[in-house]
Coordinates of N, CA and C in Angstrom, one line a residue:
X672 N 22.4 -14.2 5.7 CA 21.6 -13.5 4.8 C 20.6 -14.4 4.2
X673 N 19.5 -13.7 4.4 CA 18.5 -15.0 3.6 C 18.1 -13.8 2.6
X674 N 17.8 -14.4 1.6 CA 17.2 -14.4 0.3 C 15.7 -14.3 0.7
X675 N 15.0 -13.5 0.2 CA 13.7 -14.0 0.4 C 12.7 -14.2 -1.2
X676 N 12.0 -15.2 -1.2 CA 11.3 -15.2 -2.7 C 10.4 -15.2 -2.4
X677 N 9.5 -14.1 -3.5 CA 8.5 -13.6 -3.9 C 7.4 -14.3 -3.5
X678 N 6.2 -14.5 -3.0 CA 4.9 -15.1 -3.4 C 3.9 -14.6 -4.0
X679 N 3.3 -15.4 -4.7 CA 1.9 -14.7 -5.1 C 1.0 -14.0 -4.6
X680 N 0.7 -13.0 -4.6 CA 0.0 -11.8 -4.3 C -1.9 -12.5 -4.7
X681 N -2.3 -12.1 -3.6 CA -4.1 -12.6 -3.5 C -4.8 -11.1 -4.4
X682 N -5.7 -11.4 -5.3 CA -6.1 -10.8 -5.9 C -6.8 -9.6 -4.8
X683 N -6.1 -8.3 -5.2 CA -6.6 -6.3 -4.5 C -6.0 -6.9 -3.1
X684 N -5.2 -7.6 -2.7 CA -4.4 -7.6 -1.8 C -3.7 -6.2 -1.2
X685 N -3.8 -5.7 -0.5 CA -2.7 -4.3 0.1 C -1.6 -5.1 0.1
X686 N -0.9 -4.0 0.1 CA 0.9 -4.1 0.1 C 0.9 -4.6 2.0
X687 N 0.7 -4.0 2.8 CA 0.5 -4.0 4.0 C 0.2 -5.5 4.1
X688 N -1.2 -6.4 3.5 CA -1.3 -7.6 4.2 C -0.5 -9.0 3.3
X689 N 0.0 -8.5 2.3 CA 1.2 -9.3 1.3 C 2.5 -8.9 2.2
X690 N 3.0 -7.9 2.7 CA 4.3 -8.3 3.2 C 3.8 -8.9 4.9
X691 N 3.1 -8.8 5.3 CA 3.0 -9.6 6.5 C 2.5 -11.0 6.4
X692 N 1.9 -11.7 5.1 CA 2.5 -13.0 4.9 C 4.1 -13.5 4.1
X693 N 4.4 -12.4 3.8 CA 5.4 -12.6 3.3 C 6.7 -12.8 4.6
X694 N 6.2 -12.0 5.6 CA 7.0 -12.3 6.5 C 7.0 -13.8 7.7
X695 N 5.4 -14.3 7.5 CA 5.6 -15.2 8.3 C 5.6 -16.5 7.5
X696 N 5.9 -16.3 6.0 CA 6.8 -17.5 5.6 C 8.5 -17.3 5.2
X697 N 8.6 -16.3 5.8 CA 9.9 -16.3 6.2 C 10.3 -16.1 7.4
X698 N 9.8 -15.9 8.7 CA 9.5 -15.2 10.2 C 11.4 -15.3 10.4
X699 N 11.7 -14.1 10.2 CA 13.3 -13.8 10.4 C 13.2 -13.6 12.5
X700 N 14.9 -13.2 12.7 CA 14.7 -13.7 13.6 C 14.7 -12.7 14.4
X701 N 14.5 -12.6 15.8 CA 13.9 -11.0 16.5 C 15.4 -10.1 16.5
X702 N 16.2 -10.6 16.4 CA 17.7 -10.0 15.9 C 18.1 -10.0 14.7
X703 N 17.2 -9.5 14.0 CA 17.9 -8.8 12.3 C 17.4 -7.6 12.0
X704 N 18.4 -7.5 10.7 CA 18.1 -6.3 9.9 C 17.8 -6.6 8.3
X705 N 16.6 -5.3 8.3 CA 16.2 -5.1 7.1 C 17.0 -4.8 5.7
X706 N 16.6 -5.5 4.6 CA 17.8 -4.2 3.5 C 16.4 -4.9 2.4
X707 N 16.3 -4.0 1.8 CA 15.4 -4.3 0.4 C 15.5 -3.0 -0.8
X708 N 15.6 -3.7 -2.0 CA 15.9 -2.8 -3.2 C 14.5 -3.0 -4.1
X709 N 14.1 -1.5 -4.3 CA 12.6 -1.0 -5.3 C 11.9 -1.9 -4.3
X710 N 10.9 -2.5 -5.2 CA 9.7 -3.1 -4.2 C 10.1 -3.9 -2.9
X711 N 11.2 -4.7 -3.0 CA 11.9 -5.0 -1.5 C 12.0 -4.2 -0.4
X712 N 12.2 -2.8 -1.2 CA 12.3 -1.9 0.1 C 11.3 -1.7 0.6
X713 N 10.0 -1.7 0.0 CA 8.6 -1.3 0.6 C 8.3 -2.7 1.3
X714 N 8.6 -3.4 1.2 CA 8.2 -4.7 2.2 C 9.1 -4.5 3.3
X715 N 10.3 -4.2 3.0 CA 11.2 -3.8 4.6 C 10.8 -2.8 5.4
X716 N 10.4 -2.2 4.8 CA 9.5 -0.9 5.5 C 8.5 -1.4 6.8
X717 N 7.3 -2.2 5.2 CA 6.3 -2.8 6.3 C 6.7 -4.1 7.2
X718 N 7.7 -4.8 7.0 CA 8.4 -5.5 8.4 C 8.8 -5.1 9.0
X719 N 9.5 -3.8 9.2 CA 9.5 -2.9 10.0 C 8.7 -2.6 11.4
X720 N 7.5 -2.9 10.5 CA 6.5 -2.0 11.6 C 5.7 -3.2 12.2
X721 N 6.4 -4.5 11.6 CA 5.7 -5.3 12.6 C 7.0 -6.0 13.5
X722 N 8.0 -6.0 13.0 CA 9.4 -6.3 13.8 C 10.5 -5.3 13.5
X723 N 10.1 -4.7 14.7 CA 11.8 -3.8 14.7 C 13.0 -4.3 14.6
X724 N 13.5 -3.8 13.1 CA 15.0 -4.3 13.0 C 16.2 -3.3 13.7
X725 N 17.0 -4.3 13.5 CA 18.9 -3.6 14.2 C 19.2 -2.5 13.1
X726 N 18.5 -3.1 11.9 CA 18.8 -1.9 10.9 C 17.3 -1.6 9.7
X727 N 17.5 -1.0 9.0 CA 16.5 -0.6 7.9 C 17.4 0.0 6.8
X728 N 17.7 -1.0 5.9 CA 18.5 -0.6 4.8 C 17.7 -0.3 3.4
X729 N 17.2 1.1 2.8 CA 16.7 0.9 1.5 C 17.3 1.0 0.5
X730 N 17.4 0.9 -0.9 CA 17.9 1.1 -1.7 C 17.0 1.2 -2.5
X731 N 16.8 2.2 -3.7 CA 16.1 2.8 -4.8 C 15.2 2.4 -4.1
X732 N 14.3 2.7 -3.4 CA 12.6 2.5 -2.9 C 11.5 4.0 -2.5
X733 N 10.8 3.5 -2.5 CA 10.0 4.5 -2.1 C 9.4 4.4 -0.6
X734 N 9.0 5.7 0.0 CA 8.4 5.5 1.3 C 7.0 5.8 1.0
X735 N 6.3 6.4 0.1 CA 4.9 6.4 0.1 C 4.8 6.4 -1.4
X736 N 3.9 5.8 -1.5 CA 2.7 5.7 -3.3 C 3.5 6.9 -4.0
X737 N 3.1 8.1 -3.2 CA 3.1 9.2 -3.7 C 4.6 10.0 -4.6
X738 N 6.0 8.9 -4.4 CA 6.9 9.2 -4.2 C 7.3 8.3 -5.8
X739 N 6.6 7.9 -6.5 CA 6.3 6.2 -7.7 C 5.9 7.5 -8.8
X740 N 6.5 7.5 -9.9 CA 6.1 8.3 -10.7 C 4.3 8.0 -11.4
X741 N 4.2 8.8 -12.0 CA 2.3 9.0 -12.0 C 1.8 7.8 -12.8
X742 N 2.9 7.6 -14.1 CA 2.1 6.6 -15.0 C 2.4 5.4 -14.5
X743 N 3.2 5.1 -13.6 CA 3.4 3.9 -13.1 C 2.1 3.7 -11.8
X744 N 1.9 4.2 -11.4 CA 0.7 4.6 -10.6 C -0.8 4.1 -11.1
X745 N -0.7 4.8 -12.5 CA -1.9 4.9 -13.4 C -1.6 3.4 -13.5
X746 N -0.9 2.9 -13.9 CA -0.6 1.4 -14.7 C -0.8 0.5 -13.8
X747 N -0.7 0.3 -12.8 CA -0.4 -0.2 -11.5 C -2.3 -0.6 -11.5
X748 N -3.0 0.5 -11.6 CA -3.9 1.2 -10.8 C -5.3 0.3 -12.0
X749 N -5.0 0.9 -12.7 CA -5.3 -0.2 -14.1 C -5.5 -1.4 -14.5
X750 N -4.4 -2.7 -13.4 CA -4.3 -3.7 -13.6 C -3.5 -3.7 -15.0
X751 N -2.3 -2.4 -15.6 CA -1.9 -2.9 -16.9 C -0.4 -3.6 -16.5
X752 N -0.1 -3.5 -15.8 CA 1.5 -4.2 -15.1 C 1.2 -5.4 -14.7
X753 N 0.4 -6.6 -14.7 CA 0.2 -8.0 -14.8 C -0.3 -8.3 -16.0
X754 N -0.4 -7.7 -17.4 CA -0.7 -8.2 -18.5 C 0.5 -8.1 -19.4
X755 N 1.3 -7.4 -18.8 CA 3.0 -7.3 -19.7 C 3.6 -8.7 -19.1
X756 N 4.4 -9.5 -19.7 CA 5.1 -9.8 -19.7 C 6.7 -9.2 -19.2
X757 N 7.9 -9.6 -19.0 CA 8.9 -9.4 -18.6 C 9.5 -8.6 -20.0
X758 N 9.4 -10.1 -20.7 CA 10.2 -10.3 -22.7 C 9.6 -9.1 -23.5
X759 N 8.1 -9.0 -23.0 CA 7.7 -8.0 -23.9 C 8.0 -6.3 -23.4
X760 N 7.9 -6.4 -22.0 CA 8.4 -4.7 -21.7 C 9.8 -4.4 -21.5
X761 N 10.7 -5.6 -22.2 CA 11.9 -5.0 -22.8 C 12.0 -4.4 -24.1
X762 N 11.0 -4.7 -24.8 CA 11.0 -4.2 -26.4 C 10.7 -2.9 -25.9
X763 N 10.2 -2.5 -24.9 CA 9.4 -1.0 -24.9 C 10.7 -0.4 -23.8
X764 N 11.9 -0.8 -24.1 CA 12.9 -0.1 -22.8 C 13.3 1.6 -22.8
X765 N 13.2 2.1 -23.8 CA 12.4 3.6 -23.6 C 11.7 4.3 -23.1
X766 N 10.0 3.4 -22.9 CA 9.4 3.9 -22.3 C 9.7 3.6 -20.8
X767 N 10.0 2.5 -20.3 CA 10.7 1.7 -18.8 C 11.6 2.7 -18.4
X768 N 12.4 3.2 -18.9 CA 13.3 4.3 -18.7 C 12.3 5.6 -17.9
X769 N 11.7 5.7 -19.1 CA 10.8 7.2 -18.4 C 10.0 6.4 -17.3
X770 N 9.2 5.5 -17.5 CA 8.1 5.4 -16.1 C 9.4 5.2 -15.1
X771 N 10.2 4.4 -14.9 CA 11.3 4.7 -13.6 C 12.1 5.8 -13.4
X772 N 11.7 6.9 -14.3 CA 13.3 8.0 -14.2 C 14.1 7.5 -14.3
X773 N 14.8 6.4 -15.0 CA 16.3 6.6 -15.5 C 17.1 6.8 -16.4
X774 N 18.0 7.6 -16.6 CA 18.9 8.3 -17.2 C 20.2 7.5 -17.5
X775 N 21.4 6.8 -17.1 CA 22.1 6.6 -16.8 C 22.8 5.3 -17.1
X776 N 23.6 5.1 -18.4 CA 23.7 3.7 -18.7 C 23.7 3.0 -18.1
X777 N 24.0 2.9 -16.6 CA 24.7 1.9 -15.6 C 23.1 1.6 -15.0
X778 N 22.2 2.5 -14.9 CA 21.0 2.7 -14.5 C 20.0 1.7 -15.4
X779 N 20.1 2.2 -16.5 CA 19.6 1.3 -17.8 C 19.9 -0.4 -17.6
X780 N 21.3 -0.7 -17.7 CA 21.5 -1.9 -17.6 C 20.8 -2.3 -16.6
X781 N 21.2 -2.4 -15.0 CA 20.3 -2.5 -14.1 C 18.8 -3.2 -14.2
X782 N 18.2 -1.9 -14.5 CA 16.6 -1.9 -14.7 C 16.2 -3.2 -15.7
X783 N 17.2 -3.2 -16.8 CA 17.1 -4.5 -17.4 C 17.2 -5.5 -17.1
X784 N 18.1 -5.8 -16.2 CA 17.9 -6.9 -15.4 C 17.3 -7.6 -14.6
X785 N 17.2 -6.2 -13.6 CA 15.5 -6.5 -12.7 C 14.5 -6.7 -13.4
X786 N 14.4 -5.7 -14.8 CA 12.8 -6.5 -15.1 C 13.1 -8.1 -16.2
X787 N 14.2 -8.4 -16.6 CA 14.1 -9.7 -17.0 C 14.1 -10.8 -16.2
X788 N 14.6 -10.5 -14.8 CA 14.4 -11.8 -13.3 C 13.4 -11.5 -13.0
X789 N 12.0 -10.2 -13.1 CA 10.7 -10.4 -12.7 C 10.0 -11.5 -12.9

């Protein structure tokens, strides 16, 4: 299992040409499978479509934009989600709740976590 870490994203980069360098600094091998969780899953997607895997595992992900609730979209769209901080859009875990739809203490904790290792 490899781990894969993050790289920096080229300023109005598409998702599309960030996971295809993302994949050739990692170039897995022509016998694997995909698994990616939230935005992981949208990069397994687009590895997908440039190497077919043995599997395609998503978890909490989306298959199109359209599927990302609206204000996350709007915020995204905005450039206001690279001016937050991790530390600071924990104080706002309320509102993080609503832009992800989650309900669900187990869900909550979670989401806290992901966004404090972002």
């Amino acid at each position: 299992m490899i781990h894969v870490a993050w790289i920096s994203p080229n300023k109005r980069e598409s998702l599309e040409s960030y996971a295809k360098r993302l994949f050739l600094s990692v170039n897995p091998k022509v016998e694997s499978s995909f698994m990616g969780v939230s935005f992981g899953g949208m990069i397994a997607q687009e590895w997908s479509k440039i190497q077919r895997p043995e599997n395609l595992i998503l978890i909490s992900t989306s298959f199109t934009s359209k599927e990302i609730r609206r204000p996350l979209r709007i915020a995204g769209k905005l450039g206001l989600t690279g001016l937050i901080s991790s530390q600071v859009a924990l104080l706002f875990s309320p509102l993080l709740y609503y832009f992800f739809g989650v309900k669900s203490r187990g869900s909550k904790e979670l989401l806290k976590k992901i966004i404090g290792s972002t």
